[in-house]
Coordinates of C-alpha atoms in Angstrom, one line a residue:
Chain W
M124 CA 2.1 121.7 184.1
G125 CA 4.8 119.3 185.1
V126 CA 7.1 119.3 188.1
R127 CA 9.5 122.2 188.4
Y128 CA 13.2 121.6 187.6
L129 CA 15.5 123.5 190.0
T130 CA 18.6 125.6 189.4
A131 CA 21.5 124.8 191.7
K132 CA 20.8 128.0 193.7
L133 CA 17.2 127.1 194.3
A134 CA 18.0 123.6 195.3
Q135 CA 20.4 125.0 197.8
Q136 CA 17.9 127.4 199.1
I137 CA 15.2 124.7 199.6
D138 CA 17.7 122.5 201.3
E139 CA 18.4 125.3 203.8
E140 CA 14.8 126.1 204.4
L141 CA 14.0 122.5 205.2
M142 CA 16.4 122.8 208.1
N143 CA 15.6 126.3 209.3
A144 CA 12.3 127.4 210.9
A145 CA 10.2 126.8 207.8
G146 CA 10.9 123.1 207.9
A147 CA 12.6 122.5 211.3
F148 CA 14.0 119.2 210.1
S149 CA 17.3 117.8 211.4
L150 CA 19.9 116.5 208.9
D151 CA 19.5 113.1 210.5
Q152 CA 15.9 113.0 209.6
L153 CA 16.3 114.3 206.0
M154 CA 19.1 112.0 205.3
E155 CA 17.2 109.0 206.7
L156 CA 14.2 109.7 204.5
A157 CA 16.3 110.5 201.4
G158 CA 18.5 107.4 201.8
L159 CA 15.4 105.3 202.3
A160 CA 13.9 106.7 199.0
C161 CA 17.2 105.8 197.2
A162 CA 17.2 102.3 198.5
Q163 CA 13.5 101.8 197.6
T164 CA 14.1 103.1 194.0
L165 CA 16.9 100.6 193.5
A166 CA 14.8 97.8 195.0
K167 CA 11.9 98.8 192.7
V168 CA 13.9 98.4 189.5
Y169 CA 16.6 95.8 190.4
D170 CA 15.4 92.7 192.1
S171 CA 17.5 91.4 195.0
K172 CA 17.5 87.9 193.6
R173 CA 19.0 88.9 190.2
Y174 CA 21.0 91.9 191.4
P175 CA 22.1 91.1 195.0
R176 CA 25.5 92.8 195.0
V177 CA 25.1 96.6 195.2
L178 CA 28.2 98.8 195.1
V179 CA 27.2 102.0 196.9
C180 CA 29.6 104.7 195.8
C181 CA 29.7 107.6 198.2
G182 CA 31.2 111.1 197.9
P183 CA 32.5 113.3 200.7
G184 CA 29.4 115.4 201.1
N185 CA 25.8 115.0 202.2
Q186 CA 25.0 112.9 199.2
G187 CA 27.6 110.4 200.5
G188 CA 25.5 110.3 203.7
D189 CA 22.4 109.5 201.7
G190 CA 24.3 106.7 200.1
L191 CA 25.3 105.3 203.5
V192 CA 21.7 105.3 204.7
A193 CA 20.6 103.7 201.4
A194 CA 23.3 101.0 201.9
R195 CA 21.9 100.1 205.3
H196 CA 18.3 99.9 204.1
L197 CA 19.4 97.8 201.1
G198 CA 21.0 95.4 203.5
M199 CA 17.7 95.2 205.4
F200 CA 16.0 94.6 202.1
G201 CA 18.1 91.5 201.5
Y202 CA 20.8 92.9 199.2
K203 CA 24.6 92.5 199.8
P204 CA 25.8 96.1 199.7
T205 CA 29.5 97.1 199.6
I206 CA 30.5 100.7 200.2
Y207 CA 33.1 102.6 198.2
M208 CA 33.8 105.9 200.0
P209 CA 37.4 106.9 199.1
K210 CA 37.1 110.4 200.8
P211 CA 34.9 110.1 203.9
G212 CA 33.4 113.4 204.9
S213 CA 34.6 114.9 208.2
K214 CA 31.1 115.5 209.7
D215 CA 30.3 113.3 212.7
I216 CA 27.1 112.1 211.0
Y217 CA 29.1 110.3 208.3
K218 CA 31.0 108.4 211.0
R219 CA 27.8 107.4 212.7
L220 CA 26.1 106.3 209.5
Q221 CA 29.1 104.2 208.5
A222 CA 29.2 102.6 212.0
Q223 CA 25.6 101.6 211.5
C224 CA 26.6 99.9 208.3
T225 CA 29.6 98.2 209.9
N226 CA 27.2 97.0 212.7
M227 CA 25.2 95.4 209.9
D228 CA 28.2 93.6 208.4
I229 CA 28.3 95.9 205.4
T230 CA 31.9 96.2 204.2
T231 CA 33.4 99.6 203.4
L232 CA 36.4 99.4 201.0
E233 CA 39.6 100.8 202.5
P234 CA 39.7 104.6 201.8
S235 CA 42.6 105.0 199.4
T236 CA 43.4 106.9 196.2
S237 CA 44.3 103.6 194.6
V238 CA 41.5 102.5 192.2
D239 CA 42.5 98.8 192.3
S240 CA 40.0 98.1 195.1
L241 CA 37.2 99.8 193.1
R242 CA 38.1 97.7 190.0
D243 CA 37.9 94.5 192.1
A244 CA 34.6 95.6 193.7
L245 CA 33.1 96.4 190.3
S246 CA 34.0 93.0 189.0
S247 CA 31.9 91.4 191.8
S248 CA 28.9 93.8 191.7
D249 CA 25.6 93.6 189.9
V250 CA 24.4 97.2 190.2
I251 CA 25.8 100.6 191.2
L252 CA 24.2 103.1 193.5
D253 CA 25.9 106.4 192.5
A254 CA 25.8 108.8 195.5
I255 CA 29.1 110.5 194.7
F256 CA 28.2 114.1 193.8
G257 CA 24.9 116.0 194.5
F258 CA 23.4 119.3 193.7
S259 CA 26.3 121.3 195.2
F260 CA 28.8 119.7 192.8
K261 CA 31.0 122.1 190.8
G262 CA 33.4 120.6 188.3
P263 CA 36.0 119.6 187.4
V264 CA 36.0 116.1 188.9
R265 CA 39.0 115.6 191.1
V266 CA 41.2 112.7 192.1
P267 CA 40.3 109.9 192.9
F268 CA 36.8 110.5 191.5
D269 CA 38.0 111.1 188.0
S270 CA 39.4 107.6 187.7
A271 CA 36.4 106.2 189.6
L272 CA 33.8 107.7 187.2
S273 CA 35.7 106.3 184.3
L274 CA 36.0 102.8 185.8
I275 CA 32.3 102.8 186.8
S276 CA 31.3 103.8 183.3
S277 CA 33.5 101.1 181.7
S278 CA 32.1 98.4 184.0
K279 CA 28.8 98.6 182.0
L280 CA 26.9 97.7 185.2
P281 CA 23.5 99.2 185.6
I282 CA 23.6 102.5 187.5
V283 CA 21.1 104.2 189.8
S284 CA 22.1 107.8 190.3
V285 CA 21.0 110.0 193.2
D286 CA 19.8 113.5 192.4
I287 CA 22.4 114.4 189.7
P288 CA 24.4 111.7 187.9
S289 CA 28.0 112.1 189.1
G290 CA 30.1 114.3 186.9
W291 CA 27.1 116.2 185.5
D292 CA 26.7 119.9 185.9
V293 CA 23.6 120.6 188.0
E294 CA 22.1 122.9 185.4
E295 CA 23.8 121.9 182.1
G296 CA 23.8 118.1 182.5
N297 CA 26.6 115.9 181.0
A298 CA 28.0 118.7 178.8
S299 CA 31.6 117.8 179.7
G300 CA 30.9 114.1 178.8
V301 CA 32.8 112.8 181.8
G302 CA 29.7 112.1 183.8
L303 CA 28.1 108.7 184.4
E304 CA 25.1 107.7 182.2
P305 CA 22.7 106.1 184.7
D306 CA 19.8 103.8 183.8
V307 CA 17.7 105.1 186.7
L308 CA 17.7 108.4 188.5
V309 CA 16.2 109.3 191.9
S310 CA 15.7 113.0 192.3
L311 CA 15.4 114.3 195.8
T312 CA 12.8 116.9 196.8
A313 CA 12.5 118.1 193.2
P314 CA 14.5 117.3 190.0
K315 CA 17.3 119.6 188.9
E316 CA 17.6 121.4 185.6
G317 CA 20.6 119.3 184.5
V318 CA 18.4 116.2 184.2
I319 CA 15.6 117.7 182.2
A320 CA 16.5 115.6 179.2
F321 CA 17.2 112.4 181.1
K322 CA 15.8 109.5 179.2
G323 CA 15.9 106.6 181.8
R324 CA 13.4 105.7 184.5
H325 CA 13.1 108.7 186.8
F326 CA 11.8 108.6 190.4
L327 CA 11.3 111.4 192.9
G328 CA 12.0 111.0 196.6
G329 CA 11.8 113.3 199.6
R330 CA 8.2 113.1 200.7
F331 CA 8.7 115.7 203.4
V332 CA 8.3 119.0 201.7
P333 CA 5.7 121.1 203.6
K334 CA 2.8 122.3 201.3
A335 CA 3.6 125.9 202.1
M336 CA 7.2 125.4 200.9
E337 CA 6.0 123.6 197.8
Q338 CA 3.7 126.5 197.0
K339 CA 6.3 129.2 197.8
F340 CA 8.8 127.6 195.3
E341 CA 6.1 126.5 192.8
L342 CA 7.5 123.0 192.8
N343 CA 4.3 121.5 191.5
L344 CA 5.2 118.1 192.9
P345 CA 3.4 115.0 191.8
S346 CA 1.2 112.9 194.1
Y347 CA 3.0 110.0 195.8
P348 CA 1.1 106.8 195.7
G349 CA -0.3 105.3 199.0
F350 CA 2.3 105.4 201.7
D351 CA 5.3 105.0 199.4
Q352 CA 8.4 107.2 199.8
I353 CA 9.0 107.4 196.0
V354 CA 6.9 108.3 192.9
E355 CA 7.9 107.5 189.3
L356 CA 7.9 110.6 187.0
P357 CA 6.7 110.4 183.4
R358 CA 9.5 110.4 180.9
T359 CA 10.5 114.1 180.7
S360 CA 10.4 116.4 177.7
E361 CA 11.0 120.1 177.5
A362 CA 7.3 120.5 176.8
N363 CA 6.0 119.4 180.2
S364 CA 8.5 121.0 182.4
Q365 CA 9.2 124.5 183.6
K366 CA 12.5 126.2 183.7
L367 CA 13.2 129.3 185.7
Chain T
M296 CA 9.4 79.2 216.5
G297 CA 7.6 82.5 216.5
V298 CA 8.9 86.0 217.3
R299 CA 10.1 86.6 220.8
Y300 CA 8.0 88.7 223.2
L301 CA 10.1 91.0 225.3
T302 CA 10.0 91.8 229.0
A303 CA 10.1 95.5 229.9
K304 CA 13.7 95.1 231.0
L305 CA 14.8 93.5 227.7
A306 CA 12.9 96.1 225.7
Q307 CA 14.8 98.8 227.5
Q308 CA 18.1 97.1 227.0
I309 CA 17.6 96.7 223.3
D310 CA 16.5 100.3 223.0
E311 CA 19.8 101.4 224.7
E312 CA 21.9 99.1 222.5
L313 CA 20.4 100.5 219.3
M314 CA 21.8 103.9 220.4
N315 CA 25.2 102.8 221.8
A316 CA 28.1 101.4 219.9
A317 CA 26.3 98.2 218.9
G318 CA 23.7 100.1 216.9
A319 CA 25.1 103.7 216.6
F320 CA 21.7 105.1 215.8
S321 CA 20.6 108.6 216.8
L322 CA 17.2 109.1 218.4
D323 CA 16.2 111.2 215.4
Q324 CA 16.7 108.3 213.1
L325 CA 15.0 105.7 215.2
M326 CA 12.0 107.9 215.9
E327 CA 11.7 108.8 212.2
L328 CA 11.6 105.1 211.2
A329 CA 9.4 104.1 214.1
G330 CA 6.9 106.9 213.4
L331 CA 6.9 106.1 209.7
A332 CA 6.1 102.5 210.5
C333 CA 3.2 103.6 212.7
A334 CA 1.8 105.9 210.0
Q335 CA 2.1 103.1 207.4
T336 CA 0.3 100.6 209.7
L337 CA -2.6 103.0 210.1
A338 CA -2.7 103.7 206.4
K339 CA -2.7 100.0 205.6
V340 CA -5.8 99.3 207.7
Y341 CA -7.8 102.6 207.6
D342 CA -8.1 104.1 204.2
S343 CA -7.7 107.9 204.0
K344 CA -10.9 108.3 202.0
R345 CA -13.1 106.6 204.7
Y346 CA -11.0 107.6 207.7
P347 CA -9.5 110.9 206.9
R348 CA -9.5 112.5 210.3
V349 CA -6.8 110.9 212.6
L350 CA -6.5 112.0 216.2
V351 CA -2.9 111.3 217.2
C352 CA -2.7 111.0 221.0
C353 CA 0.8 111.6 222.2
G354 CA 2.3 111.0 225.7
P355 CA 5.2 112.9 227.3
G356 CA 7.9 110.4 226.4
N357 CA 9.6 108.9 223.4
Q358 CA 6.4 107.3 222.2
G359 CA 4.9 110.7 222.0
G360 CA 7.7 111.6 219.6
D361 CA 6.9 108.5 217.5
G362 CA 3.3 109.9 217.4
L363 CA 4.5 113.3 216.2
V364 CA 6.5 111.7 213.4
A365 CA 3.5 109.5 212.5
A366 CA 1.2 112.5 212.4
R367 CA 3.5 114.3 209.9
H368 CA 3.7 111.2 207.6
L369 CA 0.0 110.8 207.8
G370 CA -0.4 114.3 206.7
M371 CA 1.8 113.5 203.7
F372 CA -0.3 110.4 203.0
G373 CA -3.4 112.6 202.6
Y374 CA -4.9 112.3 206.1
K375 CA -6.0 115.2 208.2
P376 CA -4.3 114.6 211.5
T377 CA -4.8 116.5 214.7
I378 CA -2.5 116.1 217.7
Y379 CA -3.6 115.7 221.3
M380 CA -0.5 116.1 223.5
P381 CA -1.5 117.4 226.9
K382 CA 1.9 117.1 228.5
P383 CA 4.6 117.8 225.9
G384 CA 7.9 116.3 226.8
S385 CA 10.7 118.7 227.6
K386 CA 13.4 117.2 225.2
D387 CA 14.3 119.5 222.3
I388 CA 13.4 116.8 219.8
Y389 CA 9.7 117.0 220.7
K390 CA 9.7 120.7 220.1
R391 CA 11.3 120.2 216.7
L392 CA 8.9 117.3 215.7
Q393 CA 6.0 119.4 216.7
A394 CA 7.3 122.4 214.7
Q395 CA 7.5 120.2 211.7
C396 CA 3.8 119.3 212.1
T397 CA 2.9 122.9 212.6
N398 CA 4.8 123.8 209.4
M399 CA 2.6 121.2 207.7
D400 CA -0.6 122.8 209.0
I401 CA -1.3 120.0 211.5
T402 CA -3.1 121.4 214.5
T403 CA -2.0 120.5 218.0
L404 CA -4.8 121.0 220.6
E405 CA -3.9 123.5 223.4
P406 CA -2.0 121.6 226.1
S407 CA -4.4 121.7 229.1
T408 CA -5.6 119.4 231.8
S409 CA -9.2 120.1 230.7
V410 CA -10.5 117.2 228.7
D411 CA -13.1 119.3 226.9
S412 CA -10.9 119.8 223.9
L413 CA -10.2 116.1 223.7
R414 CA -14.0 115.4 223.8
D415 CA -14.5 117.8 221.0
A416 CA -11.7 116.4 218.9
L417 CA -12.9 112.9 219.4
S418 CA -16.3 113.9 218.1
S419 CA -14.8 115.0 214.8
S420 CA -12.3 112.1 214.3
D421 CA -12.5 108.9 212.4
V422 CA -9.7 106.9 213.9
I423 CA -7.2 107.2 216.9
L424 CA -3.5 106.7 216.8
D425 CA -2.6 105.9 220.4
A426 CA 1.0 106.9 221.1
I427 CA 0.5 107.8 224.8
F428 CA 2.4 105.2 226.8
G429 CA 5.2 102.9 225.6
F430 CA 7.4 100.1 226.9
S431 CA 8.6 102.2 229.8
F432 CA 5.1 102.8 231.2
K433 CA 4.6 102.1 234.9
G434 CA 1.1 102.5 236.3
P435 CA -1.1 103.9 237.6
V436 CA -2.3 106.2 234.9
R437 CA -2.1 109.8 236.1
V438 CA -4.0 113.0 235.3
P439 CA -4.9 114.0 232.6
F440 CA -4.3 110.6 230.9
D441 CA -6.8 108.8 233.2
S442 CA -9.7 110.8 231.9
A443 CA -8.2 110.8 228.4
L444 CA -8.1 107.0 228.2
S445 CA -11.7 106.7 229.5
L446 CA -12.9 109.3 226.9
I447 CA -11.0 107.6 224.1
S448 CA -12.5 104.2 225.0
S449 CA -16.0 105.5 225.2
S450 CA -15.7 107.2 221.8
K451 CA -15.9 103.7 220.2
L452 CA -13.6 105.0 217.4
P453 CA -11.2 102.5 215.9
I454 CA -7.8 102.6 217.7
V455 CA -4.3 101.8 216.4
S456 CA -2.0 101.5 219.4
V457 CA 1.8 101.9 219.3
D458 CA 3.9 99.2 221.0
I459 CA 1.7 98.8 224.1
P460 CA -1.9 99.8 224.2
S461 CA -2.0 102.8 226.6
G462 CA -2.8 101.8 230.2
W463 CA -1.6 98.2 229.7
D464 CA 1.2 96.8 231.8
V465 CA 4.1 96.0 229.6
E466 CA 4.3 92.4 230.8
E467 CA 0.8 91.7 232.3
G468 CA -1.4 93.4 229.6
N469 CA -4.7 95.0 230.5
A470 CA -4.9 93.4 233.9
S471 CA -6.1 96.6 235.5
G472 CA -8.9 97.0 233.0
V473 CA -8.2 100.8 232.5
G474 CA -6.3 100.4 229.3
L475 CA -7.5 101.0 225.7
E476 CA -8.7 98.1 223.7
P477 CA -7.2 98.7 220.2
D478 CA -8.3 97.2 217.0
V479 CA -4.8 97.3 215.6
L480 CA -1.4 97.2 217.2
V481 CA 2.0 98.1 215.8
S482 CA 4.9 96.7 217.9
L483 CA 8.2 98.4 217.5
T484 CA 11.5 96.3 217.2
A485 CA 9.8 93.3 218.8
P486 CA 6.5 92.7 220.6
K487 CA 6.2 92.9 224.3
E488 CA 5.0 90.2 226.7
G489 CA 1.9 92.2 227.6
V490 CA 0.4 91.9 224.1
I491 CA 0.9 88.1 223.8
A492 CA -2.8 87.5 223.8
F493 CA -3.7 90.5 221.7
K494 CA -6.5 89.4 219.3
G495 CA -6.6 92.2 216.7
R496 CA -4.4 92.8 213.7
H497 CA -0.8 93.0 214.8
F498 CA 2.0 94.6 212.8
L499 CA 5.7 94.9 213.5
G500 CA 7.8 97.9 212.7
G501 CA 11.4 98.9 213.3
R502 CA 13.2 97.4 210.4
F503 CA 16.6 98.6 211.6
V504 CA 17.7 95.9 214.1
P505 CA 21.2 94.7 213.1
K506 CA 21.4 90.9 212.6
A507 CA 24.0 90.5 215.3
M508 CA 21.7 92.2 217.8
E509 CA 18.7 90.1 216.7
Q510 CA 20.8 87.0 217.3
K511 CA 22.2 88.1 220.6
F512 CA 18.7 88.7 221.9
E513 CA 17.2 85.7 220.1
L514 CA 14.4 87.9 218.7
N515 CA 13.6 85.6 215.8
L516 CA 12.1 88.4 213.8
P517 CA 9.9 87.7 210.8
S518 CA 10.9 88.7 207.3
Y519 CA 9.6 92.0 206.1
P520 CA 8.2 91.9 202.6
G521 CA 9.9 93.8 199.8
F522 CA 10.9 97.2 200.9
D523 CA 8.1 97.8 203.4
Q524 CA 8.8 99.2 206.9
I525 CA 6.1 97.0 208.5
V526 CA 5.2 93.3 208.5
E527 CA 1.9 91.8 209.7
L528 CA 2.3 89.1 212.3
P529 CA 0.1 86.0 212.4
R530 CA -2.6 86.1 215.1
T531 CA -0.8 85.3 218.3
S532 CA -1.3 82.4 220.6
E533 CA 0.8 81.1 223.5
A534 CA 1.7 78.1 221.4
N535 CA 3.7 79.9 218.8
S536 CA 5.5 82.5 220.9
Q537 CA 8.3 82.3 223.4
K538 CA 8.4 83.9 226.8
L539 CA 11.6 84.5 228.7

């Protein structure tokens, strides 16, 4: 039996339990490990020599925070990341994570609803890390992300999406057709129902789920190799996965 | 020119700068990455099949926190860690880190000044992670750690020490002779002067120092390979290292 694909509701519940008494994790910790897993996934597939310039696209929520952490680690790995974060979240943690990037000479494009800066940044990037929308996304896609998704798509650059490709419904996938079509996906904790038919390379990150929680939610997680923070999943098919 | 070896004062200053405006890191983040580096070092040298039972010895300070993080990751890597933490620190973060271990079914020995439980634990362990004292240690070693160090030494188990082998002076090394003699050392951020003549396998962790800070303190850090969190240092000699 393959890994379980989560509904939006279940993903939310697991996220909450990781931070309440059952997990006892802080948001700082989970974001650090999630962002590290995202950076490692990109580094595993796109070599820093051939793809040095990474445009890290961050949304206003926690997934944007994962993106900021990933940008910092990518800088440490020898990439030249640039951050596109047109609507910075208001939580203090995002400010701290962004300051960490600034301290490492990672540029954040000026927040603005204009998409000109995004267009310029795309023309001087080699690969995209898509950390715009996560498992709590509800459509439709709003300004400025509507234009952003369309510009990113038309750039034809390779895309690594975090958890759910931006614009996809968490359970129904890219039914609307406005979502990104990534080459690589890194699911966090467990994959979501919407990506069950995803055909690209698919990694899992979030090596922090306690065994008791894994069993309670029947996640049936694969074994991570050695001391890696990511594991590549076999190409998915309806046959080897379990819906609720 | 080799990596710089730090005085106790400089180590303290760098630690502070990582968390003030120059670094902007939270303690949660730094401890998570440091503990992960410790766990990866142990896993690199001591295979989980041959050395499954790790006794993680934690002091009352931040290094004890690194140890708790390492214990959790070691559990994730397939080891069976047990925590010896006779004087739990009072900071809230230690309670949270310990709760995370408990949630993962990692046992913490009852805090107690009796060393009987330590003796029993040693007799059913394969390797020690020494996270008792760090770069802020000032001798002499006090109860119950005096007996603990002597029991750990006489167990003849392999030892992985974090940053400074417990009982060593941060600058003078094991001049007193009461310190542990580890097989493996993982220095965090940069090695300390006291370990300049250390003869075992020596790793460096703490892949989060901003370039500007590295240059300011002339750390001359080695390159980390790929997306690893640790790098092995060449065997040290006075010739290839720089004292202040």
